[in-house]
Coordinates of C-alpha atoms (C1' of nucleotides) in Angstrom, one line a residue:
Chain C
M9 CA 0.0 0.0 0.0
N10 CA 2.0 2.9 -1.2
R11 CA -1.1 4.7 -2.3
P12 CA -0.8 8.4 -2.0
N13 CA -2.1 8.1 1.6
P14 CA -5.8 7.3 1.1
A15 CA -6.6 8.6 4.5
T16 CA -5.5 12.1 3.5
D17 CA -6.4 12.0 -0.1
P18 CA -8.8 14.9 -0.9
C19 CA -10.7 12.8 -3.4
S20 CA -13.9 11.5 -1.9
L21 CA -13.8 8.5 -4.2
A22 CA -10.3 7.5 -2.9
R23 CA -11.5 8.0 0.7
G24 CA -14.6 6.0 0.1
L25 CA -12.6 3.2 -1.5
A26 CA -10.2 3.2 1.5
E27 CA -13.1 2.5 3.7
V28 CA -15.0 -0.2 1.8
G29 CA -13.0 -0.9 -1.4
D30 CA -12.0 -4.4 -0.5
W31 CA -13.5 -7.5 -1.9
W32 CA -14.3 -9.1 1.5
S33 CA -15.5 -5.9 3.1
L34 CA -18.0 -5.4 0.3
M35 CA -19.1 -9.1 0.4
I36 CA -19.7 -8.8 4.2
I37 CA -21.7 -5.6 3.6
R38 CA -23.8 -7.4 1.0
E39 CA -24.3 -10.3 3.3
A40 CA -25.3 -7.9 6.1
M41 CA -27.8 -6.3 3.7
Y42 CA -29.3 -9.8 3.1
G43 CA -29.9 -10.0 6.9
T44 CA -26.8 -11.9 8.1
R45 CA -25.7 -10.8 11.5
R46 CA -23.6 -13.6 13.2
F47 CA -19.9 -14.3 12.9
S48 CA -20.4 -18.0 12.0
D49 CA -23.2 -17.2 9.5
F50 CA -20.9 -14.7 7.7
Q51 CA -18.2 -17.3 7.8
Q52 CA -20.3 -20.1 6.3
N53 CA -22.2 -18.0 3.8
L54 CA -19.1 -16.4 2.4
G55 CA -16.6 -19.2 2.8
I56 CA -14.1 -16.7 4.2
A57 CA -11.2 -17.6 6.5
R58 CA -12.0 -16.8 10.2
N59 CA -9.0 -14.6 10.7
I60 CA -9.8 -12.5 7.7
L61 CA -13.5 -12.3 8.7
S62 CA -12.4 -11.2 12.2
D63 CA -10.1 -8.5 10.8
R64 CA -12.7 -7.2 8.3
L65 CA -15.5 -7.1 10.9
N66 CA -13.3 -5.2 13.3
K67 CA -12.3 -2.7 10.6
L68 CA -16.0 -2.2 9.5
V69 CA -16.9 -1.6 13.2
E70 CA -14.0 0.9 13.6
R71 CA -15.3 2.7 10.5
D72 CA -18.8 2.8 11.9
I73 CA -20.3 0.7 9.0
L74 CA -21.2 -2.1 11.3
R75 CA -22.1 -2.0 15.0
K76 CA -21.2 -4.9 17.3
V77 CA -24.2 -5.7 19.5
D78 CA -24.5 -8.1 22.5
A79 CA -27.0 -10.8 21.6
G80 CA -28.0 -13.4 24.1
E81 CA -27.9 -12.7 27.8
H82 CA -24.4 -13.4 29.0
G83 CA -22.2 -11.5 26.5
T84 CA -20.7 -14.4 24.6
R85 CA -22.6 -14.0 21.4
F86 CA -22.7 -11.0 19.3
E87 CA -24.4 -9.6 16.3
Y88 CA -23.0 -7.3 13.7
R89 CA -25.6 -4.9 12.4
L90 CA -25.4 -2.2 9.7
T91 CA -25.3 1.3 10.9
D92 CA -27.0 4.2 8.9
K93 CA -23.6 4.8 7.3
G94 CA -23.5 1.1 6.3
R95 CA -27.1 1.0 5.1
D96 CA -26.4 4.1 3.0
L97 CA -24.1 2.0 0.8
F98 CA -27.2 0.4 -0.6
V99 CA -27.3 2.7 -3.6
V100 CA -23.6 2.0 -4.3
L101 CA -24.1 -1.7 -4.3
T102 CA -27.3 -1.5 -6.3
A103 CA -25.5 0.6 -9.0
L104 CA -22.7 -2.0 -9.1
R105 CA -25.3 -4.8 -9.2
Q106 CA -27.1 -3.2 -12.1
W107 CA -23.8 -2.7 -14.0
A108 CA -23.0 -6.4 -13.7
D109 CA -26.5 -7.4 -14.6
K110 CA -26.0 -5.5 -17.8
W111 CA -22.4 -6.1 -18.7
V112 CA -21.5 -9.4 -17.1
F113 CA -24.9 -11.1 -17.5
Q114 CA -25.9 -9.3 -20.8
N115 CA -29.1 -8.1 -19.3
E116 CA -30.1 -11.6 -18.2
P117 CA -29.1 -11.8 -14.6
P118 CA -30.2 -14.8 -12.4
F119 CA -31.7 -12.5 -9.8
L120 CA -33.4 -9.1 -9.8
L121 CA -33.8 -6.4 -7.2
V122 CA -37.6 -5.8 -6.7
D123 CA -39.8 -3.5 -4.7
R124 CA -41.0 -5.7 -1.9
I125 CA -44.6 -4.4 -2.1
S126 CA -45.3 -4.3 -5.8
D127 CA -42.8 -7.0 -6.7
R128 CA -41.7 -4.9 -9.7
P129 CA -38.0 -4.4 -10.5
V130 CA -36.4 -1.2 -9.3
Q131 CA -35.4 1.4 -11.8
Q132 CA -32.0 1.8 -13.3
V133 CA -29.9 4.0 -11.0
Q134 CA -28.8 7.2 -12.8
V135 CA -26.9 10.4 -12.3
L136 CA -29.3 13.3 -12.8
D137 CA -28.6 17.0 -13.2
A138 CA -30.4 19.6 -11.0
D139 CA -33.4 19.5 -13.3
G140 CA -33.7 15.7 -13.2
Q141 CA -32.1 15.1 -16.6
P142 CA -29.8 12.1 -16.9
L143 CA -26.1 13.0 -17.2
K144 CA -23.3 11.2 -19.0
L145 CA -19.7 11.2 -17.9
H146 CA -18.6 13.8 -20.5
Q147 CA -21.3 16.2 -19.2
V148 CA -19.9 16.6 -15.7
A149 CA -16.9 18.2 -14.2
I150 CA -15.2 18.3 -10.8
A151 CA -15.4 21.7 -9.1
A152 CA -13.7 22.9 -5.9
S153 CA -16.4 23.1 -3.2
Chain R
M9 CA -8.6 -16.0 -3.2
N10 CA -10.6 -18.9 -2.0
R11 CA -13.8 -17.0 -2.6
P12 CA -16.5 -19.3 -3.8
N13 CA -15.3 -18.9 -7.3
P14 CA -16.3 -15.3 -8.2
A15 CA -16.4 -16.1 -11.9
T16 CA -19.2 -18.6 -11.4
D17 CA -21.0 -16.9 -8.5
P18 CA -24.6 -16.3 -9.6
C19 CA -24.7 -13.0 -7.7
S20 CA -24.2 -10.0 -10.0
L21 CA -22.7 -8.1 -7.2
A22 CA -20.0 -10.7 -6.7
R23 CA -19.4 -10.9 -10.4
G24 CA -19.1 -7.1 -10.7
L25 CA -16.7 -7.0 -7.8
A26 CA -14.6 -9.7 -9.4
E27 CA -14.2 -7.4 -12.4
V28 CA -13.6 -4.0 -10.8
G29 CA -13.5 -4.5 -7.0
D30 CA -9.9 -3.8 -6.5
W31 CA -8.4 -0.6 -5.2
W32 CA -6.0 0.1 -8.1
S33 CA -8.5 -1.0 -10.8
L34 CA -11.0 1.5 -9.5
M35 CA -8.4 4.3 -9.1
I36 CA -7.3 3.6 -12.7
I37 CA -10.9 3.8 -13.9
R38 CA -11.4 7.1 -12.0
E39 CA -8.2 8.5 -13.5
A40 CA -9.5 7.4 -17.0
M41 CA -12.7 9.2 -16.3
Y42 CA -10.7 12.4 -15.6
G43 CA -9.2 12.0 -19.1
T44 CA -5.9 10.2 -18.4
R45 CA -4.9 7.8 -21.2
R46 CA -1.2 7.1 -21.1
F47 CA 0.8 4.5 -19.1
S48 CA 3.1 7.1 -17.7
D49 CA 0.4 9.5 -16.8
F50 CA -1.5 6.9 -14.9
Q51 CA 1.7 6.0 -13.2
Q52 CA 2.6 9.5 -12.1
N53 CA -0.9 10.6 -11.2
L54 CA -1.6 7.6 -9.1
G55 CA 1.9 6.8 -7.7
I56 CA 1.4 3.2 -8.6
A57 CA 4.2 0.7 -9.1
R58 CA 4.8 0.1 -12.8
N59 CA 4.4 -3.7 -12.6
I60 CA 1.1 -3.4 -10.8
L61 CA -0.1 -0.8 -13.3
S62 CA 0.8 -3.0 -16.1
D63 CA -1.0 -6.0 -14.6
R64 CA -4.2 -4.0 -13.9
L65 CA -4.3 -2.3 -17.3
N66 CA -4.0 -5.7 -18.9
K67 CA -6.8 -7.1 -16.8
L68 CA -9.0 -4.1 -17.5
V69 CA -8.4 -4.5 -21.2
E70 CA -9.2 -8.3 -21.0
R71 CA -12.4 -7.4 -19.3
D72 CA -13.3 -4.9 -22.0
I73 CA -13.4 -2.0 -19.6
L74 CA -10.4 -0.3 -21.3
R75 CA -9.3 -0.5 -24.9
K76 CA -5.6 -0.3 -25.9
V77 CA -5.2 2.0 -28.8
D78 CA -2.1 2.7 -30.9
A79 CA -1.3 6.4 -30.6
G80 CA 1.5 7.9 -32.7
E81 CA 2.2 6.2 -36.0
H82 CA 4.8 3.5 -35.2
G83 CA 3.4 1.5 -32.4
T84 CA 5.6 2.3 -29.4
R85 CA 3.1 4.5 -27.7
F86 CA -0.4 3.6 -26.7
E87 CA -3.5 5.0 -25.1
Y88 CA -5.9 3.2 -22.8
R89 CA -9.4 4.5 -23.3
L90 CA -12.7 3.6 -21.6
T91 CA -15.1 1.4 -23.5
D92 CA -18.9 1.8 -23.1
K93 CA -18.7 -0.8 -20.4
G94 CA -16.1 1.2 -18.6
R95 CA -17.9 4.5 -19.0
D96 CA -21.0 2.8 -17.6
L97 CA -19.3 2.6 -14.2
F98 CA -19.8 6.3 -13.9
V99 CA -22.9 6.0 -11.9
V100 CA -21.3 3.4 -9.6
L101 CA -18.3 5.7 -8.9
T102 CA -20.6 8.7 -8.5
A103 CA -22.7 6.8 -5.9
L104 CA -19.6 5.9 -3.9
R105 CA -18.3 9.5 -4.2
Q106 CA -21.5 10.9 -2.8
W107 CA -21.5 8.4 0.0
A108 CA -18.0 9.5 1.0
D109 CA -18.9 13.1 0.6
K110 CA -21.6 12.5 3.1
W111 CA -20.0 10.1 5.6
V112 CA -16.3 10.7 5.3
F113 CA -16.4 14.4 4.7
Q114 CA -19.6 15.1 6.7
N115 CA -21.2 16.8 3.7
E116 CA -18.3 19.2 3.3
P117 CA -16.3 17.5 0.5
P118 CA -13.3 19.4 -1.0
F119 CA -14.7 18.8 -4.5
L120 CA -18.2 18.5 -6.1
L121 CA -19.4 16.8 -9.2
V122 CA -21.2 19.5 -11.3
D123 CA -23.1 19.6 -14.5
R124 CA -20.6 21.1 -17.0
I125 CA -23.2 23.4 -18.6
S126 CA -25.1 24.9 -15.7
D127 CA -22.3 24.4 -13.2
R128 CA -24.8 23.2 -10.6
P129 CA -24.1 20.1 -8.5
V130 CA -25.6 16.8 -9.7
Q131 CA -28.5 15.2 -7.7
Q132 CA -28.0 12.6 -5.1
V133 CA -28.1 9.2 -6.8
Q134 CA -31.0 7.1 -5.6
V135 CA -32.7 3.7 -5.9
L136 CA -36.2 4.3 -7.2
D137 CA -39.2 2.0 -7.6
A138 CA -41.1 1.6 -10.8
D139 CA -43.1 4.7 -10.0
G140 CA -40.1 6.8 -9.3
Q141 CA -40.4 6.7 -5.5
P142 CA -37.1 6.4 -3.5
L143 CA -36.6 3.0 -2.0
K144 CA -34.7 2.0 1.1
L145 CA -32.8 -1.2 1.8
H146 CA -35.6 -2.8 3.8
Q147 CA -38.2 -2.1 1.0
V148 CA -36.5 -4.3 -1.6
A149 CA -36.0 -8.1 -2.1
I150 CA -34.0 -10.3 -4.4
A151 CA -36.2 -12.3 -6.8
A152 CA -35.2 -15.1 -9.2
S153 CA -35.3 -13.7 -12.7
Chain N
dG18 C1' 26.0 9.2 -32.6
dA19 C1' 24.4 10.4 -27.8
dC20 C1' 20.7 11.0 -25.1
dA21 C1' 15.8 11.0 -23.7
dT22 C1' 11.1 9.1 -23.7
dT23 C1' 7.6 5.6 -23.5
dA24 C1' 6.1 1.3 -22.1
dG25 C1' 7.0 -2.0 -20.2
dT26 C1' 9.7 -6.7 -17.6
dT27 C1' 12.5 -8.7 -14.0
dT28 C1' 14.3 -9.3 -9.5
dT29 C1' 14.1 -9.2 -4.8
dA30 C1' 12.0 -8.1 -0.4
dA31 C1' 8.1 -7.0 2.4
dT32 C1' 3.2 -7.6 3.3
dT33 C1' -1.1 -9.9 3.1
dT34 C1' -3.8 -14.0 2.7
dG35 C1' -5.5 -18.7 3.4
dC36 C1' -5.6 -22.7 6.1
dA37 C1' -5.4 -25.5 10.0
dA38 C1' -5.2 -25.9 14.7
dC39 C1' -5.8 -24.2 19.1
dC40 C1' -8.1 -21.5 22.9
dT41 C1' -11.8 -19.7 26.0
dT42 C1' -16.3 -19.2 27.7
dA43 C1' -21.0 -20.5 27.8
dT44 C1' -24.8 -23.9 27.0
dT45 C1' -26.8 -28.6 26.3
dG46 C1' -27.7 -33.3 27.6
dA47 C1' -27.1 -37.8 29.6
Chain Z
dT29 C1' -21.5 -33.8 37.3
dC30 C1' -19.0 -34.2 33.5
dA31 C1' -18.4 -34.5 28.7
dA32 C1' -19.7 -32.6 24.3
dT33 C1' -20.8 -28.9 21.4
dA34 C1' -21.2 -24.1 19.8
dA35 C1' -19.7 -19.2 19.3
dG36 C1' -16.2 -16.2 18.6
dG37 C1' -12.2 -15.7 18.2
dT38 C1' -6.3 -16.0 18.1
dT39 C1' -1.9 -18.0 16.6
dG40 C1' 1.6 -20.0 13.5
dC41 C1' 3.1 -21.0 9.1
dA42 C1' 3.2 -21.6 4.0
dA43 C1' 1.9 -19.5 -0.2
dA44 C1' 0.5 -15.7 -2.9
dT45 C1' 0.5 -10.8 -3.8
dT46 C1' 2.5 -6.3 -3.8
dA47 C1' 6.1 -2.7 -3.8
dA48 C1' 10.4 -0.6 -5.2
dA49 C1' 14.0 -0.4 -8.0
dA50 C1' 16.8 -1.8 -11.7
dC51 C1' 16.9 -3.2 -16.3
dT52 C1' 15.2 -3.6 -21.6
dA53 C1' 13.9 -2.4 -25.9
dA54 C1' 12.0 0.5 -29.4
dT55 C1' 11.6 4.8 -31.2
dG56 C1' 12.4 10.2 -31.4
dT57 C1' 15.2 14.3 -30.9
dC58 C1' 19.5 17.2 -31.1

DNA sequence: GACATTAGTTTTAATTTGCAACCTTATTGA
DNA sequence: TCAATAAGGTTGCAAATTAAAACTAATGTC
């Protein structure tokens, strides 16, 4: 890691990646979004090594993406639950999921994200301008804030 | 990498992550979105080791996210340009950028993404249902397609 | 012809990962 | 009561990945 120190990089993207841009971290977050909360469930569902899982869970707790909660009366079992910050990654993961639906599965993905109530697929995530018009990459710029 | 083989995982998210879910790959894609095209420019702007850059550029070309183009007449200089598939990651990176703007920079990021023409900031990326209503994590489900 | 630039590859060392085994504290059950 | 099992780790070691630096090789420039 000789990245131009991600923790002080002024680019939000780099800083965001420094917090969650790691395969296992993102898989753990996905798993948490599916409802998984226990160490051994993460371990079995993901097939991840226990030391790596332990390390990633600790980092995600440090970064306030997961919260470690006492479950069961006597403090020997725990649950890892998404915080608001963690839940807010939903849109990021959804955008990536849709990208892969389109480009990896050629628009024929095995699973679809649907609205629980109507059971209809969610819309394609987009970048919109202030008037609600879709924007392409070449139509945007980075401005000092 | 003893991940339950990402290349055959039926989850789009896992498959997407297997293609771009790597710190350097995403930084290279960001850099490409800013307009960088040459090996040495990527190298200098990112401060990445040359062997790692070489490896990641090759993988991104393999995955059809970048295209390697002869620049200059005689074939000793090249450009790496985003493909449509690569450009389509714009919304994913924008969602992550906005997440970090909010949660890492507490809504006071050093830079903002703006619409080139009006110079106004882009809207917050959202997950919308079929009627255009914003959806939260707990309002969606995964359905076989 | 001498030197610089571009785009790498090679080599070596440091770091990270994966795997297996072990540990500690409950809880179950015979 | 005592063994067995489960949860949630930690430790040690081998293997894989990464970083930094040096080295190539093909033009291009003075």
